[in-house]
mmCIF file of C-alpha atoms in Angstrom:
data_model
loop_
_atom_site.group_PDB
_atom_site.id
_atom_site.type_symbol
_atom_site.label_atom_id
_atom_site.label_comp_id
_atom_site.label_asym_id
_atom_site.label_seq_id
_atom_site.Cartn_x
_atom_site.Cartn_y
_atom_site.Cartn_z
ATOM 1 C CA MET T 277 3.721 3.239 35.004
ATOM 2 C CA PRO T 278 0.054 4.099 34.284
ATOM 3 C CA GLN T 279 -2.347 1.334 33.322
ATOM 4 C CA SER T 280 -3.079 0.953 29.615
ATOM 5 C CA PRO T 281 -6.555 2.071 28.556
ATOM 6 C CA ALA T 282 -9.066 -0.671 27.782
ATOM 7 C CA PRO T 283 -8.380 -2.252 24.369
ATOM 8 C CA LEU T 284 -10.677 -0.967 21.670
ATOM 9 C CA LEU T 285 -10.245 -4.032 19.439
ATOM 10 C CA PRO T 286 -9.731 -7.044 21.740
ATOM 11 C CA ASP T 287 -10.392 -9.489 18.887
ATOM 12 C CA SER T 288 -8.048 -7.839 16.357
ATOM 13 C CA PRO T 289 -4.243 -7.625 16.217
ATOM 14 C CA ASN T 290 -3.121 -4.509 18.070
ATOM 15 C CA LEU T 291 0.026 -3.392 19.840
ATOM 16 C CA SER T 292 0.697 -2.852 23.511
ATOM 17 C CA SER T 293 3.308 -0.593 25.046
ATOM 18 C CA ALA T 294 5.358 -3.677 25.922
ATOM 19 C CA ALA T 295 6.371 -3.864 22.245
ATOM 20 C CA LEU T 296 8.526 -0.700 22.394
ATOM 21 C CA PRO T 297 11.749 -1.495 20.474
ATOM 22 C CA GLU T 298 15.019 -1.784 22.352
ATOM 23 C CA ASN T 299 17.855 0.644 21.600
ATOM 24 C CA LEU T 300 15.504 3.127 19.931
ATOM 25 C CA ALA T 301 16.551 6.668 20.846
ATOM 26 C CA VAL T 302 13.500 8.687 21.848
ATOM 27 C CA SER T 303 12.781 12.109 23.276
ATOM 28 C CA GLU T 304 9.956 13.174 25.578
ATOM 29 C CA ASP T 305 8.050 16.173 24.258
ATOM 30 C CA ASP T 306 5.216 18.206 25.744
ATOM 31 C CA PHE T 307 2.115 19.015 23.710
ATOM 32 C CA LEU T 308 -0.702 21.433 24.549
ATOM 33 C CA GLY T 309 1.274 23.219 27.229
ATOM 34 C CA GLY T 310 2.187 19.966 28.972
ATOM 35 C CA ARG T 311 -1.272 18.408 29.063
ATOM 36 C CA ILE T 312 0.306 15.383 27.416
ATOM 37 C CA ASN T 313 3.918 14.249 27.206
ATOM 38 C CA LEU T 314 4.776 11.959 24.299
ATOM 39 C CA LEU T 315 7.680 9.803 23.209
ATOM 40 C CA GLN T 316 9.139 10.526 19.774
ATOM 41 C CA PRO T 317 12.054 8.984 17.880
ATOM 42 C CA LYS T 318 15.009 11.352 17.988
ATOM 43 C CA LYS T 319 15.922 10.705 14.361
ATOM 44 C CA GLY T 320 15.081 8.640 11.316
ATOM 45 C CA HIS T 321 11.328 9.250 11.429
ATOM 46 C CA HIS T 322 8.898 12.139 11.046
ATOM 47 C CA ARG T 323 8.504 14.088 14.301
ATOM 48 C CA SER T 324 5.080 15.478 15.203
ATOM 49 C CA GLY T 325 4.480 19.150 15.854
ATOM 50 C CA THR T 326 2.269 22.028 14.735
ATOM 51 C CA ASP T 327 0.405 20.174 11.982
ATOM 52 C CA ALA T 328 -0.721 17.420 14.361
ATOM 53 C CA VAL T 329 -1.943 20.015 16.852
ATOM 54 C CA LEU T 330 -3.889 21.959 14.197
ATOM 55 C CA LEU T 331 -5.441 18.759 12.857
ATOM 56 C CA ALA T 332 -6.534 17.725 16.338
ATOM 57 C CA ALA T 333 -7.995 21.159 17.086
ATOM 58 C CA CYS T 334 -10.249 20.892 14.028
ATOM 59 C CA CYS T 335 -11.668 17.452 14.885
ATOM 60 C CA PRO T 336 -15.222 17.882 16.277
ATOM 61 C CA ALA T 337 -15.148 14.757 18.476
ATOM 62 C CA LYS T 338 -17.244 14.376 21.619
ATOM 63 C CA SER T 339 -16.639 12.213 24.669
ATOM 64 C CA GLY T 340 -17.506 8.574 24.011
ATOM 65 C CA GLU T 341 -17.028 8.816 20.241
ATOM 66 C CA LEU T 342 -14.498 6.814 18.234
ATOM 67 C CA VAL T 343 -11.714 8.716 16.470
ATOM 68 C CA VAL T 344 -9.521 6.835 13.971
ATOM 69 C CA ASP T 345 -6.118 8.378 13.227
ATOM 70 C CA LEU T 346 -4.907 7.120 9.837
ATOM 71 C CA GLY T 347 -1.125 7.166 9.442
ATOM 72 C CA SER T 348 -0.940 8.186 13.071
ATOM 73 C CA GLY T 349 2.825 8.315 13.545
ATOM 74 C CA ILE T 350 3.449 8.425 17.289
ATOM 75 C CA GLY T 351 -0.243 9.141 17.897
ATOM 76 C CA ALA T 352 0.149 12.872 18.542
ATOM 77 C CA ALA T 353 -2.923 14.132 16.666
ATOM 78 C CA GLY T 354 -5.325 11.626 18.165
ATOM 79 C CA LEU T 355 -3.919 12.092 21.645
ATOM 80 C CA CYS T 356 -4.214 15.873 21.321
ATOM 81 C CA VAL T 357 -7.910 15.307 20.548
ATOM 82 C CA ALA T 358 -8.155 13.121 23.649
ATOM 83 C CA ALA T 359 -6.452 15.750 25.818
ATOM 84 C CA ARG T 360 -9.100 18.274 24.739
ATOM 85 C CA VAL T 361 -12.090 15.888 24.763
ATOM 86 C CA SER T 362 -11.478 13.423 27.561
ATOM 87 C CA GLY T 363 -13.138 10.024 27.244
ATOM 88 C CA ILE T 364 -12.920 9.472 23.493
ATOM 89 C CA LYS T 365 -12.107 6.083 21.997
ATOM 90 C CA LEU T 366 -8.976 6.221 19.837
ATOM 91 C CA LEU T 367 -7.720 3.871 17.148
ATOM 92 C CA ALA T 368 -4.302 4.642 15.637
ATOM 93 C CA VAL T 369 -3.226 3.071 12.337
ATOM 94 C CA GLU T 370 0.496 3.242 11.523
ATOM 95 C CA LEU T 371 2.543 1.396 8.882
ATOM 96 C CA GLU T 372 6.031 1.677 10.421
ATOM 97 C CA ALA T 373 6.347 -0.962 13.140
ATOM 98 C CA GLU T 374 8.738 1.008 15.373
ATOM 99 C CA VAL T 375 6.584 4.116 15.231
ATOM 100 C CA ALA T 376 3.405 2.105 15.874
ATOM 101 C CA ALA T 377 5.058 0.677 18.994
ATOM 102 C CA ILE T 378 5.841 4.184 20.212
ATOM 103 C CA ALA T 379 2.216 5.172 19.574
ATOM 104 C CA ALA T 380 1.116 2.258 21.764
ATOM 105 C CA ALA T 381 3.447 3.439 24.534
ATOM 106 C CA ASN T 382 2.017 6.942 24.193
ATOM 107 C CA MET T 383 -1.524 5.594 24.575
ATOM 108 C CA THR T 384 -0.495 4.222 27.967
ATOM 109 C CA ARG T 385 1.142 7.525 28.930
ATOM 110 C CA CYS T 386 -2.158 9.301 28.147
ATOM 111 C CA ALA T 387 -4.499 6.631 29.520
ATOM 112 C CA GLU T 388 -6.302 9.087 31.797
ATOM 113 C CA HIS T 389 -7.712 10.863 28.735
ATOM 114 C CA LEU T 390 -8.908 7.743 26.908
ATOM 115 C CA ALA T 391 -11.946 5.503 27.355
ATOM 116 C CA GLU T 392 -10.516 2.818 25.054
ATOM 117 C CA SER T 393 -7.661 2.661 22.560
ATOM 118 C CA SER T 394 -5.762 0.377 20.199
ATOM 119 C CA VAL T 395 -2.869 0.714 17.771
ATOM 120 C CA ILE T 396 -2.864 -1.228 14.503
ATOM 121 C CA ASN T 397 0.415 -1.783 12.635
ATOM 122 C CA ALA T 398 -1.117 -1.750 9.152
ATOM 123 C CA ASP T 399 -1.254 0.052 5.824
ATOM 124 C CA VAL T 400 -4.100 2.545 5.369
ATOM 125 C CA ALA T 401 -4.282 1.332 1.752
ATOM 126 C CA LEU T 402 -5.617 -2.111 2.728
ATOM 127 C CA ARG T 403 -8.784 -3.104 0.870
ATOM 128 C CA GLY T 404 -11.767 -5.342 1.447
ATOM 129 C CA GLU T 405 -11.354 -8.341 3.731
ATOM 130 C CA ALA T 406 -7.716 -7.507 4.550
ATOM 131 C CA ARG T 407 -8.799 -4.137 5.901
ATOM 132 C CA ILE T 408 -11.552 -5.695 8.004
ATOM 133 C CA VAL T 409 -9.216 -8.383 9.402
ATOM 134 C CA ALA T 410 -6.770 -5.650 10.432
ATOM 135 C CA GLY T 411 -9.536 -4.059 12.506
ATOM 136 C CA LEU T 412 -10.778 -1.329 10.155
ATOM 137 C CA ARG T 413 -14.429 -2.252 9.911
ATOM 138 C CA GLU T 414 -17.099 -0.522 7.876
ATOM 139 C CA ASN T 415 -19.166 2.195 9.547
ATOM 140 C CA MET T 416 -17.223 1.986 12.822
ATOM 141 C CA ALA T 417 -15.917 5.531 13.364
ATOM 142 C CA HIS T 418 -17.509 8.837 14.289
ATOM 143 C CA HIS T 419 -14.446 10.759 13.082
ATOM 144 C CA VAL T 420 -11.344 10.025 11.018
ATOM 145 C CA ILE T 421 -8.304 12.287 11.036
ATOM 146 C CA ALA T 422 -5.214 12.093 8.830
ATOM 147 C CA ASN T 423 -1.913 13.821 8.186
ATOM 148 C CA PRO T 424 -0.853 12.066 4.943
ATOM 149 C CA PRO T 425 2.710 12.385 3.625
ATOM 150 C CA TYR T 426 3.262 15.813 2.127
ATOM 151 C CA TYR T 427 5.496 15.023 -0.829
ATOM 152 C CA ARG T 428 5.240 13.154 -4.117
ATOM 153 C CA PRO T 429 8.338 11.240 -5.291
ATOM 154 C CA GLU T 430 8.077 12.687 -8.802
ATOM 155 C CA ARG T 431 8.290 16.246 -7.432
ATOM 156 C CA PHE T 432 10.680 15.975 -4.478
ATOM 157 C CA GLN T 433 13.943 14.163 -3.814
ATOM 158 C CA THR T 434 13.483 11.090 -1.625
ATOM 159 C CA SER T 435 15.310 10.981 1.719
ATOM 160 C CA PRO T 436 18.114 8.390 1.894
ATOM 161 C CA ASN T 437 16.612 7.244 5.196
ATOM 162 C CA GLU T 438 13.934 4.662 4.335
ATOM 163 C CA ALA T 439 11.736 5.342 7.355
ATOM 164 C CA ARG T 440 11.843 9.102 6.846
ATOM 165 C CA ALA T 441 11.089 8.680 3.132
ATOM 166 C CA THR T 442 8.051 6.537 3.933
ATOM 167 C CA ALA T 443 6.776 9.122 6.407
ATOM 168 C CA HIS T 444 7.138 12.051 4.003
ATOM 169 C CA MET T 445 6.441 10.544 0.558
ATOM 170 C CA LEU T 446 3.118 9.543 -0.969
ATOM 171 C CA THR T 447 2.955 6.327 -2.993
ATOM 172 C CA ASP T 448 1.978 6.204 -6.657
ATOM 173 C CA GLU T 449 -1.693 6.144 -5.573
ATOM 174 C CA GLY T 450 -1.328 9.528 -3.910
ATOM 175 C CA MET T 451 -3.933 10.266 -1.241
ATOM 176 C CA GLU T 452 -6.641 8.114 -2.839
ATOM 177 C CA PRO T 453 -6.223 5.190 -0.357
ATOM 178 C CA TRP T 454 -6.618 7.506 2.620
ATOM 179 C CA PHE T 455 -9.958 8.815 1.357
ATOM 180 C CA ARG T 456 -11.103 5.348 0.272
ATOM 181 C CA THR T 457 -10.458 3.910 3.719
ATOM 182 C CA ALA T 458 -11.914 6.902 5.552
ATOM 183 C CA VAL T 459 -15.258 6.799 3.754
ATOM 184 C CA SER T 460 -15.474 3.040 4.329
ATOM 185 C CA ILE T 461 -14.934 3.103 8.082
ATOM 186 C CA LEU T 462 -16.967 6.231 8.871
ATOM 187 C CA LYS T 463 -20.540 6.140 10.095
ATOM 188 C CA LYS T 464 -23.182 8.200 8.286
ATOM 189 C CA GLY T 465 -22.627 11.820 9.303
ATOM 190 C CA GLY T 466 -19.078 11.132 10.433
ATOM 191 C CA THR T 467 -16.308 13.578 9.589
ATOM 192 C CA PHE T 468 -12.993 13.137 7.783
ATOM 193 C CA THR T 469 -10.437 15.830 8.620
ATOM 194 C CA VAL T 470 -7.105 16.136 6.792
ATOM 195 C CA VAL T 471 -4.144 18.507 7.126
ATOM 196 C CA GLN T 472 -2.015 19.022 4.027
ATOM 197 C CA ARG T 473 0.139 21.415 2.051
ATOM 198 C CA ALA T 474 -1.913 24.260 0.582
ATOM 199 C CA ASP T 475 -0.773 23.444 -2.960
ATOM 200 C CA GLU T 476 -2.465 20.026 -2.655
ATOM 201 C CA LEU T 477 -5.904 21.646 -2.229
ATOM 202 C CA PRO T 478 -7.087 20.935 -5.820
ATOM 203 C CA GLU T 479 -6.335 17.219 -5.330
ATOM 204 C CA LEU T 480 -7.993 17.199 -1.917
ATOM 205 C CA LEU T 481 -11.174 18.731 -3.299
ATOM 206 C CA GLN T 482 -11.271 16.203 -6.120
ATOM 207 C CA LEU T 483 -10.909 13.314 -3.675
ATOM 208 C CA MET T 484 -13.622 14.739 -1.402
ATOM 209 C CA GLN T 485 -16.146 15.108 -4.226
ATOM 210 C CA GLY T 486 -18.594 12.218 -4.429
ATOM 211 C CA ARG T 487 -17.502 10.854 -1.054
ATOM 212 C CA PHE T 488 -18.291 13.695 1.360
ATOM 213 C CA GLY T 489 -20.491 16.738 1.633
ATOM 214 C CA ASN T 490 -20.350 19.832 3.846
ATOM 215 C CA ILE T 491 -16.751 20.224 2.630
ATOM 216 C CA THR T 492 -14.988 22.945 4.598
ATOM 217 C CA VAL T 493 -11.506 24.339 3.971
ATOM 218 C CA GLN T 494 -9.563 26.150 6.684
ATOM 219 C CA PRO T 495 -6.360 27.761 5.343
ATOM 220 C CA PHE T 496 -3.386 28.602 7.557
ATOM 221 C CA SER T 497 -0.564 31.024 6.804
ATOM 222 C CA ALA T 498 2.770 31.381 8.558
ATOM 223 C CA ARG T 499 2.129 35.090 9.182
ATOM 224 C CA GLN T 500 -0.675 37.567 8.784
ATOM 225 C CA GLY T 501 -0.856 38.836 5.198
ATOM 226 C CA GLU T 502 1.065 35.873 3.706
ATOM 227 C CA ALA T 503 -0.282 33.190 1.386
ATOM 228 C CA ALA T 504 -1.593 30.008 2.997
ATOM 229 C CA HIS T 505 0.975 27.214 3.333
ATOM 230 C CA ARG T 506 -1.280 24.639 5.037
ATOM 231 C CA VAL T 507 -4.939 23.701 4.794
ATOM 232 C CA VAL T 508 -7.233 21.614 6.929
ATOM 233 C CA ILE T 509 -10.076 20.180 4.891
ATOM 234 C CA GLN T 510 -13.064 18.459 6.450
ATOM 235 C CA GLY T 511 -15.991 16.609 4.931
ATOM 236 C CA LYS T 512 -19.044 14.861 6.332
ATOM 237 C CA LYS T 513 -20.171 11.456 5.057
ATOM 238 C CA GLN T 514 -23.523 11.505 3.231
ATOM 239 C CA SER T 515 -24.059 15.222 3.825
ATOM 240 C CA ARG T 516 -25.512 17.549 1.183
ATOM 241 C CA ALA T 517 -24.448 20.791 2.825
ATOM 242 C CA PRO T 518 -22.590 23.209 0.510
ATOM 243 C CA PHE T 519 -18.869 23.873 0.264
ATOM 244 C CA ARG T 520 -17.360 26.553 2.528
ATOM 245 C CA LEU T 521 -13.997 28.334 2.390
ATOM 246 C CA LEU T 522 -13.130 29.917 5.750
ATOM 247 C CA PRO T 523 -10.914 32.973 6.367
ATOM 248 C CA THR T 524 -7.202 32.252 6.679
ATOM 249 C CA ILE T 525 -5.812 31.860 10.193
ATOM 250 C CA ALA T 526 -2.293 33.252 10.652
ATOM 251 C CA LEU T 527 0.024 31.331 12.966
ATOM 252 C CA HIS T 528 1.986 34.506 13.751
ATOM 253 C CA ASP T 529 1.277 38.209 13.601
ATOM 254 C CA ALA T 530 2.772 40.162 10.694
ATOM 255 C CA GLY T 531 6.553 40.481 10.966
ATOM 256 C CA SER T 532 6.657 38.475 14.186
ATOM 257 C CA ASP T 533 7.839 35.067 15.367
ATOM 258 C CA VAL T 534 5.501 35.183 18.347
ATOM 259 C CA PRO T 535 2.437 32.928 17.940
ATOM 260 C CA ALA T 536 -0.826 34.750 17.344
ATOM 261 C CA ALA T 537 -3.155 34.752 20.347
ATOM 262 C CA ARG T 538 -5.636 32.332 18.769
ATOM 263 C CA ILE T 539 -2.898 29.866 17.895
ATOM 264 C CA GLU T 540 -1.301 30.228 21.323
ATOM 265 C CA ALA T 541 -4.631 29.146 22.806
ATOM 266 C CA VAL T 542 -4.621 26.071 20.553
ATOM 267 C CA HIS T 543 -1.014 25.100 21.242
ATOM 268 C CA ARG T 544 -0.799 25.939 24.927
ATOM 269 C CA HIS T 545 -4.332 25.408 26.186
ATOM 270 C CA GLY T 546 -5.857 22.852 23.797
ATOM 271 C CA ALA T 547 -8.451 25.219 22.357
ATOM 272 C CA ALA T 548 -10.571 23.932 19.478
ATOM 273 C CA ILE T 549 -10.806 25.427 15.987
ATOM 274 C CA ASP T 550 -14.511 25.248 15.171
ATOM 275 C CA LEU T 551 -15.077 24.567 11.462
ATOM 276 C CA SER T 552 -18.854 24.416 11.819
#
């Protein structure tokens, strides 16, 4: 078994791969054409896929910088960043204890790509001293990435599985806590990158305003010529650069189930999507 990467937060509570729950059914799944192989729960929890890969591709991290993955799940998005930009420091924050333990195991599996890493089993909505005690300190991160739950309980039926419901459903506060925490822990000039449903764009823009500048929206559609179904939105802390809306990227060519060449490069070869 590979050695775990150096702990990022040695003085804060964080998980090691030794905490992986017993009797938890997991699969092993390749990402980025096999650059990394990650454990995922077979059922009962959200499984990572295309959205995590797109989010990671849009993160402008450089080697040696700290990336914080809020609501990390199994750690797929952050580890896809690490596979593309070897030598980053990665902090994953995940509320569900079982999933956080899997993320810690995945950090060890991908140790060769990481300079340092830690996994915190905590709520992204923590405030003030509680957030600091958990390890989320002010002005610590160069980049924050997030794939918040996509659904609101007042608009969609909740899953009978509690863990799956938590992974997919926003709380009554919506996405506000994610933005509040991100702006707190980012350094000046740091970026916050979020992937979400396209119909949440008005809310995303409202939450970005007053917290971030240089706000950039990258829409994605399932096929060329179709309306966008996903957006990645990115803002920079304490920037005054203007808003930009980029051309839509289609995941597939028109009338086809074959990935478009640009997306194939992202999924298979770890190519970046430059939002700058």
